[in-house]
JSON list of C-alpha atoms in Angstrom, two decimals:
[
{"chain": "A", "resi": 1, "resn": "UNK", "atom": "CA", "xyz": [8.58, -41.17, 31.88]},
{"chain": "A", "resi": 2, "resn": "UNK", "atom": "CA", "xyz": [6.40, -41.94, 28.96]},
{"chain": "A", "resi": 3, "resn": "UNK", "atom": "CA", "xyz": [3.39, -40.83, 29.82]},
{"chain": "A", "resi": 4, "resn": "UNK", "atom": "CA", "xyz": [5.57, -36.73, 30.53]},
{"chain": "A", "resi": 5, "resn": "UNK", "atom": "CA", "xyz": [6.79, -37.10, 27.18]},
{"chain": "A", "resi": 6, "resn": "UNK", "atom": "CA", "xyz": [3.02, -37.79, 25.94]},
{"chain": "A", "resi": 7, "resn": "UNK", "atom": "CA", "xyz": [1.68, -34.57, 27.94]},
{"chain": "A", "resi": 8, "resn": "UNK", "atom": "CA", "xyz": [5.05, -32.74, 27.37]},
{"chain": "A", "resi": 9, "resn": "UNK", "atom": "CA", "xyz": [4.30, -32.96, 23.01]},
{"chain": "A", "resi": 10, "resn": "UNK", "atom": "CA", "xyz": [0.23, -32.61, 24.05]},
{"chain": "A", "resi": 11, "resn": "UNK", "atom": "CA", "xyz": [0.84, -28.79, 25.29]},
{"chain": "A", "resi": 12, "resn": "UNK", "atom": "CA", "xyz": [3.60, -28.39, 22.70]},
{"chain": "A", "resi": 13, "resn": "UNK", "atom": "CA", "xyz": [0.68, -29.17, 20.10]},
{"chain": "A", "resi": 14, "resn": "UNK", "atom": "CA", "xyz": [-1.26, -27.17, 22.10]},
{"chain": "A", "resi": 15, "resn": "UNK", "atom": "CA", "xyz": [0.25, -23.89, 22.41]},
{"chain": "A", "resi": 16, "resn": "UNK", "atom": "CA", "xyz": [1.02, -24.00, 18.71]},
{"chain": "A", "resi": 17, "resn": "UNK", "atom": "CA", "xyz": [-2.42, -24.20, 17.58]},
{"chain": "A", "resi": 18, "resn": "UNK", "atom": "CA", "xyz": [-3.06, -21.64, 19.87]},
{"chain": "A", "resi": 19, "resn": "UNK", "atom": "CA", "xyz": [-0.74, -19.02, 18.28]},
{"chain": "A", "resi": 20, "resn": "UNK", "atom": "CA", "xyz": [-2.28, -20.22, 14.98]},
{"chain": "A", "resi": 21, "resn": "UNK", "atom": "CA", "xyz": [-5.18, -19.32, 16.12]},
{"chain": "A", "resi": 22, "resn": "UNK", "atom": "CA", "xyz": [-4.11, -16.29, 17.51]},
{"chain": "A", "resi": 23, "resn": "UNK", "atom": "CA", "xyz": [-2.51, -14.84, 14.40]},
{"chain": "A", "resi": 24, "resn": "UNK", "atom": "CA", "xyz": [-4.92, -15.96, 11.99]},
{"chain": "A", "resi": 25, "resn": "UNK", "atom": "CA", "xyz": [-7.65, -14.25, 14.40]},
{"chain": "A", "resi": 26, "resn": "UNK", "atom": "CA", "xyz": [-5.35, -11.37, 14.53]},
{"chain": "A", "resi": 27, "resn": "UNK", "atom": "CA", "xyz": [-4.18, -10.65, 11.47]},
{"chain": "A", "resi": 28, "resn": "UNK", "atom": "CA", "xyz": [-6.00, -9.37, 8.24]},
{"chain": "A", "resi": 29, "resn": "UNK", "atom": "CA", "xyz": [-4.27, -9.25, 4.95]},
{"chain": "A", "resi": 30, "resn": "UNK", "atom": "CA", "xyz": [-4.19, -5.86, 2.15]},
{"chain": "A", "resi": 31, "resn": "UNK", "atom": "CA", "xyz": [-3.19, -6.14, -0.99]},
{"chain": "A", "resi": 32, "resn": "UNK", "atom": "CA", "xyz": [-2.30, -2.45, -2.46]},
{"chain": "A", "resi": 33, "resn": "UNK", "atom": "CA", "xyz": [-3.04, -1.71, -6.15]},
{"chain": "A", "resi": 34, "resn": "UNK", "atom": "CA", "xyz": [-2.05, 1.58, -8.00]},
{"chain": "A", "resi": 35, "resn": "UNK", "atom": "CA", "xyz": [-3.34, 2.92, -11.22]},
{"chain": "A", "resi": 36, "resn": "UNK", "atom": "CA", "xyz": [-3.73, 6.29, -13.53]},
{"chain": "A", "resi": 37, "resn": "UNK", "atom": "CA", "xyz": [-5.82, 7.21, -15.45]},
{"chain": "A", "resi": 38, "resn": "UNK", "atom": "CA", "xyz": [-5.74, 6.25, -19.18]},
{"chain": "A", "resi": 39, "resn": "UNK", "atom": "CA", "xyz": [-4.07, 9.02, -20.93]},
{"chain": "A", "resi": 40, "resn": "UNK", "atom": "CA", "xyz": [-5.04, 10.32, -24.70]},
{"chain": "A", "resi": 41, "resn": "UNK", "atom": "CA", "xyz": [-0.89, 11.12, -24.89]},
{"chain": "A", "resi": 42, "resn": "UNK", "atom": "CA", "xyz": [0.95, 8.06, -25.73]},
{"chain": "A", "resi": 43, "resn": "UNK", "atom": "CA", "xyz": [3.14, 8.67, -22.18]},
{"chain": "A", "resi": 44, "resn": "UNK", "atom": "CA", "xyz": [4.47, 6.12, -19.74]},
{"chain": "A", "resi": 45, "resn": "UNK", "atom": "CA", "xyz": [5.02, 6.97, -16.18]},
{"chain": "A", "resi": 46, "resn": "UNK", "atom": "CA", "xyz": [7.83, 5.30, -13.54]},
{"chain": "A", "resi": 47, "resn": "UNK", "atom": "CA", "xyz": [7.28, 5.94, -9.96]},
{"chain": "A", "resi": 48, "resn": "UNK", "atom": "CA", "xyz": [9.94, 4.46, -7.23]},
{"chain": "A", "resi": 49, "resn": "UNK", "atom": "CA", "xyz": [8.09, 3.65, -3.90]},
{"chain": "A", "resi": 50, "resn": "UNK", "atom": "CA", "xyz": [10.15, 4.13, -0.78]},
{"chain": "A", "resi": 51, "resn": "UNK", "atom": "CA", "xyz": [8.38, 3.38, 1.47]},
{"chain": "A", "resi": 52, "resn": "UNK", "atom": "CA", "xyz": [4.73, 2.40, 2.62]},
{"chain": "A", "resi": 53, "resn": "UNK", "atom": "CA", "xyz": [2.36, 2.80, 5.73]},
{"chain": "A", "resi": 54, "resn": "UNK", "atom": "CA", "xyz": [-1.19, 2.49, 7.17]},
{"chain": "A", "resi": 55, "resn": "UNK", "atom": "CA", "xyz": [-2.49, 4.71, 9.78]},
{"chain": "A", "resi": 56, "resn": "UNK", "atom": "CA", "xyz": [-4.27, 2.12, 12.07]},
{"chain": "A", "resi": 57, "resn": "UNK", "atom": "CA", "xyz": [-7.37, 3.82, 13.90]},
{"chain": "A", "resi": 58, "resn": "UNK", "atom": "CA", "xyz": [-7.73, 2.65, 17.54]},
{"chain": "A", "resi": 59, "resn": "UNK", "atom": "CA", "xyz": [-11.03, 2.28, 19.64]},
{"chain": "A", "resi": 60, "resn": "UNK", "atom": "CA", "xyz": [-10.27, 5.64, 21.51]},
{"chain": "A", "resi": 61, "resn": "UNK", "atom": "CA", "xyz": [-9.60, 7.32, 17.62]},
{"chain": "A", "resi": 62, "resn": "UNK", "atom": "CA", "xyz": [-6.02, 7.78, 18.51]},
{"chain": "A", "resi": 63, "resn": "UNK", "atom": "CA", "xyz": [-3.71, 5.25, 15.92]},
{"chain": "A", "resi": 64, "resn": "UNK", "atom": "CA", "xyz": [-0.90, 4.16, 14.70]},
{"chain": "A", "resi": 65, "resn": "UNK", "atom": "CA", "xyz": [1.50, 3.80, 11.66]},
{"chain": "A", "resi": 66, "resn": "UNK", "atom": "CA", "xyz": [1.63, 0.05, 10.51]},
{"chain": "A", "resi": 67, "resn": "UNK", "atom": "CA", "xyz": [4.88, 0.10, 8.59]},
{"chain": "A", "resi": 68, "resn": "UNK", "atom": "CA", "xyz": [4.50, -2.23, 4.88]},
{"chain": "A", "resi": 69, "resn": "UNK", "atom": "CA", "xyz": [7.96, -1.15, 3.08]},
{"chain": "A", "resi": 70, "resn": "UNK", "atom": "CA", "xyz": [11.37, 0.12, 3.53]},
{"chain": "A", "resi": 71, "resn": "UNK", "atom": "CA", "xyz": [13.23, -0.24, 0.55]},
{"chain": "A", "resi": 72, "resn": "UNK", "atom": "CA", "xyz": [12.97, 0.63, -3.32]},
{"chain": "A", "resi": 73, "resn": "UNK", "atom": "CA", "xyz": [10.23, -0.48, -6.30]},
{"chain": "A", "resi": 74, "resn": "UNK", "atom": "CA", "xyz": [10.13, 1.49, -9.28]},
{"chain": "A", "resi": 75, "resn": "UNK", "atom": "CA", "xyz": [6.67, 0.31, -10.77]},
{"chain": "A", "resi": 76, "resn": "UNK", "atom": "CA", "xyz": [4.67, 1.66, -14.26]},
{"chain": "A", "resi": 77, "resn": "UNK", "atom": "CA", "xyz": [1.79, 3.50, -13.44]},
{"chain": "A", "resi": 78, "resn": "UNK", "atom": "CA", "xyz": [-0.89, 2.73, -15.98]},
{"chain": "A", "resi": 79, "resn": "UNK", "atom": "CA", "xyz": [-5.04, 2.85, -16.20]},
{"chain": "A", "resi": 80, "resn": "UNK", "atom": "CA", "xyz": [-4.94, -1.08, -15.40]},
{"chain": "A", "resi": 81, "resn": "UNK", "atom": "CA", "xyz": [-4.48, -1.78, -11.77]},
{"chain": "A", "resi": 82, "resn": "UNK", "atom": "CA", "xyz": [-0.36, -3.34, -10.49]},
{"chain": "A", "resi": 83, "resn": "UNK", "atom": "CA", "xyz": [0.33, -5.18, -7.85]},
{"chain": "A", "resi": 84, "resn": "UNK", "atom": "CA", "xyz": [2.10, -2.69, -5.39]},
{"chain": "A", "resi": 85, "resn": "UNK", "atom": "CA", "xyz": [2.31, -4.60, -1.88]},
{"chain": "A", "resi": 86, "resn": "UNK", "atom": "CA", "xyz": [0.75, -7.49, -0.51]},
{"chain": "A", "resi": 87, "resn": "UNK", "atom": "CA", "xyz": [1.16, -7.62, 3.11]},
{"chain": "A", "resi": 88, "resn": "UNK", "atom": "CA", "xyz": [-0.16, -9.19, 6.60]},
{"chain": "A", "resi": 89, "resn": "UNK", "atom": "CA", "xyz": [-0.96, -6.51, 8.83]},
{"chain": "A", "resi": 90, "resn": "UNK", "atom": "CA", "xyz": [-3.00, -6.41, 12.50]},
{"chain": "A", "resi": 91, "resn": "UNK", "atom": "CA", "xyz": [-6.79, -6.52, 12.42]},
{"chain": "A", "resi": 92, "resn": "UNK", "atom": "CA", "xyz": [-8.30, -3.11, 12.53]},
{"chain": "A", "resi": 93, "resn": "UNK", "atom": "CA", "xyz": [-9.69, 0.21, 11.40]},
{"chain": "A", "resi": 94, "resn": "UNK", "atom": "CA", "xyz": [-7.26, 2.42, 8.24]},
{"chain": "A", "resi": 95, "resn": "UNK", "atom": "CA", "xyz": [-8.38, 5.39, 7.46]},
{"chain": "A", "resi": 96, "resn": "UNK", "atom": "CA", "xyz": [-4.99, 6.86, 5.38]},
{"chain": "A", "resi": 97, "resn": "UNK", "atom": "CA", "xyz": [-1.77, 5.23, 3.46]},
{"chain": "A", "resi": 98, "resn": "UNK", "atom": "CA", "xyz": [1.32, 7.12, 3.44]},
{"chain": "A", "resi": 99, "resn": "UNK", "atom": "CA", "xyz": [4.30, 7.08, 0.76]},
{"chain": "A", "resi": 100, "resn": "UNK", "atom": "CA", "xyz": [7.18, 8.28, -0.24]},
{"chain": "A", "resi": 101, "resn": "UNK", "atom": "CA", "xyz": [8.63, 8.50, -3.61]},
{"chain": "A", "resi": 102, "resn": "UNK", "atom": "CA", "xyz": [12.30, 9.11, -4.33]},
{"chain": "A", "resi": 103, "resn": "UNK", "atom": "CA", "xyz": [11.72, 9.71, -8.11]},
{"chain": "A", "resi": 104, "resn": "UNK", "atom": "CA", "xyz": [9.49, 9.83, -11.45]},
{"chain": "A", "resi": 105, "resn": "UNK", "atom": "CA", "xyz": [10.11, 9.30, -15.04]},
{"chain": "A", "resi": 106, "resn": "UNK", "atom": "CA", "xyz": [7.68, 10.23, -17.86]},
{"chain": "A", "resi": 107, "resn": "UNK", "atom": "CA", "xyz": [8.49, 8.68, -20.99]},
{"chain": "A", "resi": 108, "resn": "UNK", "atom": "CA", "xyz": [7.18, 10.53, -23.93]},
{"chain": "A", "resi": 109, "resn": "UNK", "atom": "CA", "xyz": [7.60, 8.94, -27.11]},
{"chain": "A", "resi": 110, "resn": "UNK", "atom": "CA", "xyz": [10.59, 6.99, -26.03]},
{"chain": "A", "resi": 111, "resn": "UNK", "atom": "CA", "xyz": [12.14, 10.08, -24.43]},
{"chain": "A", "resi": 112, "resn": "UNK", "atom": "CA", "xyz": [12.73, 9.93, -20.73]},
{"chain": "A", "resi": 113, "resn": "UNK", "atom": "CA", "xyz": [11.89, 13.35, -18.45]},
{"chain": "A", "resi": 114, "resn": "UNK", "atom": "CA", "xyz": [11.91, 13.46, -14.52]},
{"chain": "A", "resi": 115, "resn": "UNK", "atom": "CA", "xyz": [9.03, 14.71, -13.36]},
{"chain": "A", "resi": 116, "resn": "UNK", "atom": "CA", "xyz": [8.96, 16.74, -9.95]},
{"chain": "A", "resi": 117, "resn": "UNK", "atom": "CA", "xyz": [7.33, 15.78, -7.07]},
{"chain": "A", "resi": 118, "resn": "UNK", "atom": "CA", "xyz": [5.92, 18.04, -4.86]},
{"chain": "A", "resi": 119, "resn": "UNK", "atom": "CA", "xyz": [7.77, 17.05, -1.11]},
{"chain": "A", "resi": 120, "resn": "UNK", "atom": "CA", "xyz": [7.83, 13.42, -2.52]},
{"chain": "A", "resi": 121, "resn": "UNK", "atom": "CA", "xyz": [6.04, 12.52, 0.31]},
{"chain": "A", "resi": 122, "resn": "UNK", "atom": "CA", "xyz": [2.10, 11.78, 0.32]},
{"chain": "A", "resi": 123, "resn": "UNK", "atom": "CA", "xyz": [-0.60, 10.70, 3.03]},
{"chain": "A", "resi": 124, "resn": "UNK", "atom": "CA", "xyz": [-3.84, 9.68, 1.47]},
{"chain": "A", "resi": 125, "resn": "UNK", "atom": "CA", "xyz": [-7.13, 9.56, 2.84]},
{"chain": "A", "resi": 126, "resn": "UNK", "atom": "CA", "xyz": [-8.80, 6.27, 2.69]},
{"chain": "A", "resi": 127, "resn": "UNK", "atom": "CA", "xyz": [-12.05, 7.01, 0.98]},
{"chain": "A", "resi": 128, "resn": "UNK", "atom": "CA", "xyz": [-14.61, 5.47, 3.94]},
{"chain": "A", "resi": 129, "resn": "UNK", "atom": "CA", "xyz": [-11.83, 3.97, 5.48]},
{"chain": "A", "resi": 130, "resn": "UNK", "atom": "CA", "xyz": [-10.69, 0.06, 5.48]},
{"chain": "A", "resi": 131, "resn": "UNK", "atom": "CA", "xyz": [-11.60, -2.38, 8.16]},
{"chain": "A", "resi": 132, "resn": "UNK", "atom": "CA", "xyz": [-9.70, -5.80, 8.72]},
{"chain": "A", "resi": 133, "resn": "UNK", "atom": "CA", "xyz": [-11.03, -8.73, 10.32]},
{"chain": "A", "resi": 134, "resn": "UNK", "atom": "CA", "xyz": [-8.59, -11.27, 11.42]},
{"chain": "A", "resi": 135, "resn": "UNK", "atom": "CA", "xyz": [-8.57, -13.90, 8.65]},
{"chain": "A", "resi": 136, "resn": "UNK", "atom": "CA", "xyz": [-10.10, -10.98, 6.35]},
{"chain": "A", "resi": 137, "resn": "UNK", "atom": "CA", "xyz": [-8.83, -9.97, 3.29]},
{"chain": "A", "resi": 138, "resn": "UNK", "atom": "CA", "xyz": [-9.05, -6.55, 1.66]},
{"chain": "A", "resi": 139, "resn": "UNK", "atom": "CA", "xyz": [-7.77, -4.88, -1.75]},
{"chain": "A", "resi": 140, "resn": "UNK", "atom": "CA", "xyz": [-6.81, -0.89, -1.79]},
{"chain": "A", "resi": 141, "resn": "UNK", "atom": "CA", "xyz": [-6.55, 0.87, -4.91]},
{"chain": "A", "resi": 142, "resn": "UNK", "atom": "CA", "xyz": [-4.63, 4.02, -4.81]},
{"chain": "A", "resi": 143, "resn": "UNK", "atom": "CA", "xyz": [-4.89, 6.26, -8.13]},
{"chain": "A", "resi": 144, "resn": "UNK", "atom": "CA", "xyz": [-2.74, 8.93, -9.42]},
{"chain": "A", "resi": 145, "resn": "UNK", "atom": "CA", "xyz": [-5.29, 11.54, -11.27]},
{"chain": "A", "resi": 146, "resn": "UNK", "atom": "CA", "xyz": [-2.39, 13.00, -13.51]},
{"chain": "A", "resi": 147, "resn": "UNK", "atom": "CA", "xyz": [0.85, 14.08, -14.51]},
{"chain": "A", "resi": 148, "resn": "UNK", "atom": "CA", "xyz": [0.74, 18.02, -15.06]},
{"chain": "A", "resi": 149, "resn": "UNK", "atom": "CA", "xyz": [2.84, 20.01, -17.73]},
{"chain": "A", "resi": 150, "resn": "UNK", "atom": "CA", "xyz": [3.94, 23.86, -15.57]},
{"chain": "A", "resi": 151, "resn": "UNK", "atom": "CA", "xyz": [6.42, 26.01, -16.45]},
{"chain": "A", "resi": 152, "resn": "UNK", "atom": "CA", "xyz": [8.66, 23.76, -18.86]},
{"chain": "A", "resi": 153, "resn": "UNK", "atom": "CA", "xyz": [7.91, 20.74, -15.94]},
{"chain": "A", "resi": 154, "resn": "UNK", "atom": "CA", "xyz": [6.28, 17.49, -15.33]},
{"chain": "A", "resi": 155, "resn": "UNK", "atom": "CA", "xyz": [4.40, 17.63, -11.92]},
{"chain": "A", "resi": 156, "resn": "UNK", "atom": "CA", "xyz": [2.23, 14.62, -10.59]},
{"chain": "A", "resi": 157, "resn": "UNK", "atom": "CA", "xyz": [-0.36, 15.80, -8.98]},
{"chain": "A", "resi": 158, "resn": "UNK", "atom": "CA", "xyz": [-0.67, 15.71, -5.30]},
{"chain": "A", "resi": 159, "resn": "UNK", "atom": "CA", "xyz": [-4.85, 14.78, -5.58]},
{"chain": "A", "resi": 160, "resn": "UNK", "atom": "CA", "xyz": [-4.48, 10.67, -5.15]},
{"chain": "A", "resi": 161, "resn": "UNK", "atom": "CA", "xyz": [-6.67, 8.80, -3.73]},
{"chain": "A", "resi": 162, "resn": "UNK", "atom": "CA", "xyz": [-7.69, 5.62, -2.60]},
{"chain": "A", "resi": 163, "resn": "UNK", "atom": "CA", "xyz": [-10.72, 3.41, -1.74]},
{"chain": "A", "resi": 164, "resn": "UNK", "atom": "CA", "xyz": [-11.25, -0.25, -0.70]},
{"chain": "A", "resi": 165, "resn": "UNK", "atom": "CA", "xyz": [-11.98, -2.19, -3.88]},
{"chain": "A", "resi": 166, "resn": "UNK", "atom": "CA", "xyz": [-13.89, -5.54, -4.60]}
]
């Protein structure tokens, strides 16, 4: 009876090291930054993130979206990189991101205006595309050229883009 236990806990042991292994071999990890450009108007701009996704590039160049986020983070854009996500994600070739944003506020000398944006909804090209090793860790910067005056309106610009970073 002893001795099952013994081999019973050995293959327990086991078979968790072995999906360890598995996930840490399987797994990479992305952390994704935004910025803007610095700005010679003394402006700050809001932006609430919706949602988040990697296209995931298989073998046979068909893919995948890898969803990051569901839910709602207003963050400041500004010309030093923030923290959007940090996530776990499968091992693999990215070659685009994909966002939505529900709104934007540009504050101009402490007066709030919504800015539009165009469909709200934005799939970015991954300049030279992202690969993940399992256990590998990479850092995306996605940057927001500028916020546009048009016809009495605020418009971001839909030209982002964003490049693996060291």
């Amino acid at each position: 009876m002893r001795t099952s236990i013994l081999v019973v806990g050995a293959i327990v042991v086991v078979a968790a090291l072995g999906l360890l292994a598995y996930y840490y071999f399987s797994q990479g990890h992305v952390d994704i930054y935004i910025s803007d450009p610095p700005s010679p108007q003394r402006i700050a701009i809001y932006v609430t993130f919706t949602s988040i996704a990697l296209h995931r590039v298989n073998a046979n160049g068909t893919g995948g979206w890898i969803v990051l986020f569901n839910g709602s983070r207003t963050v400041e854009l500004t010309s030093t990189p923030q923290l959007l996500l940090s996530a776990s994600v499968p091992a693999g070739e990215y070659n685009e991101v994909f966002f939505t944003i529900s709104e934007a506020t540009v504050q101009i000398d402490g007066s709030n205006i919504t800015a539009r944006i165009p469909s709200g909804v934005f799939k970015v090209h991954i300049i030279g595309g992202m690969r993940l090793n399992g256990g590998s860790s990479e850092k995306l910067l996605i940057s927001f050229p500028h916020v546009v005056f048009h016809d009495g309106e605020l418009i971001i610009s839909p030209s982002i883009t964003a490049q693996v970073v060291s």
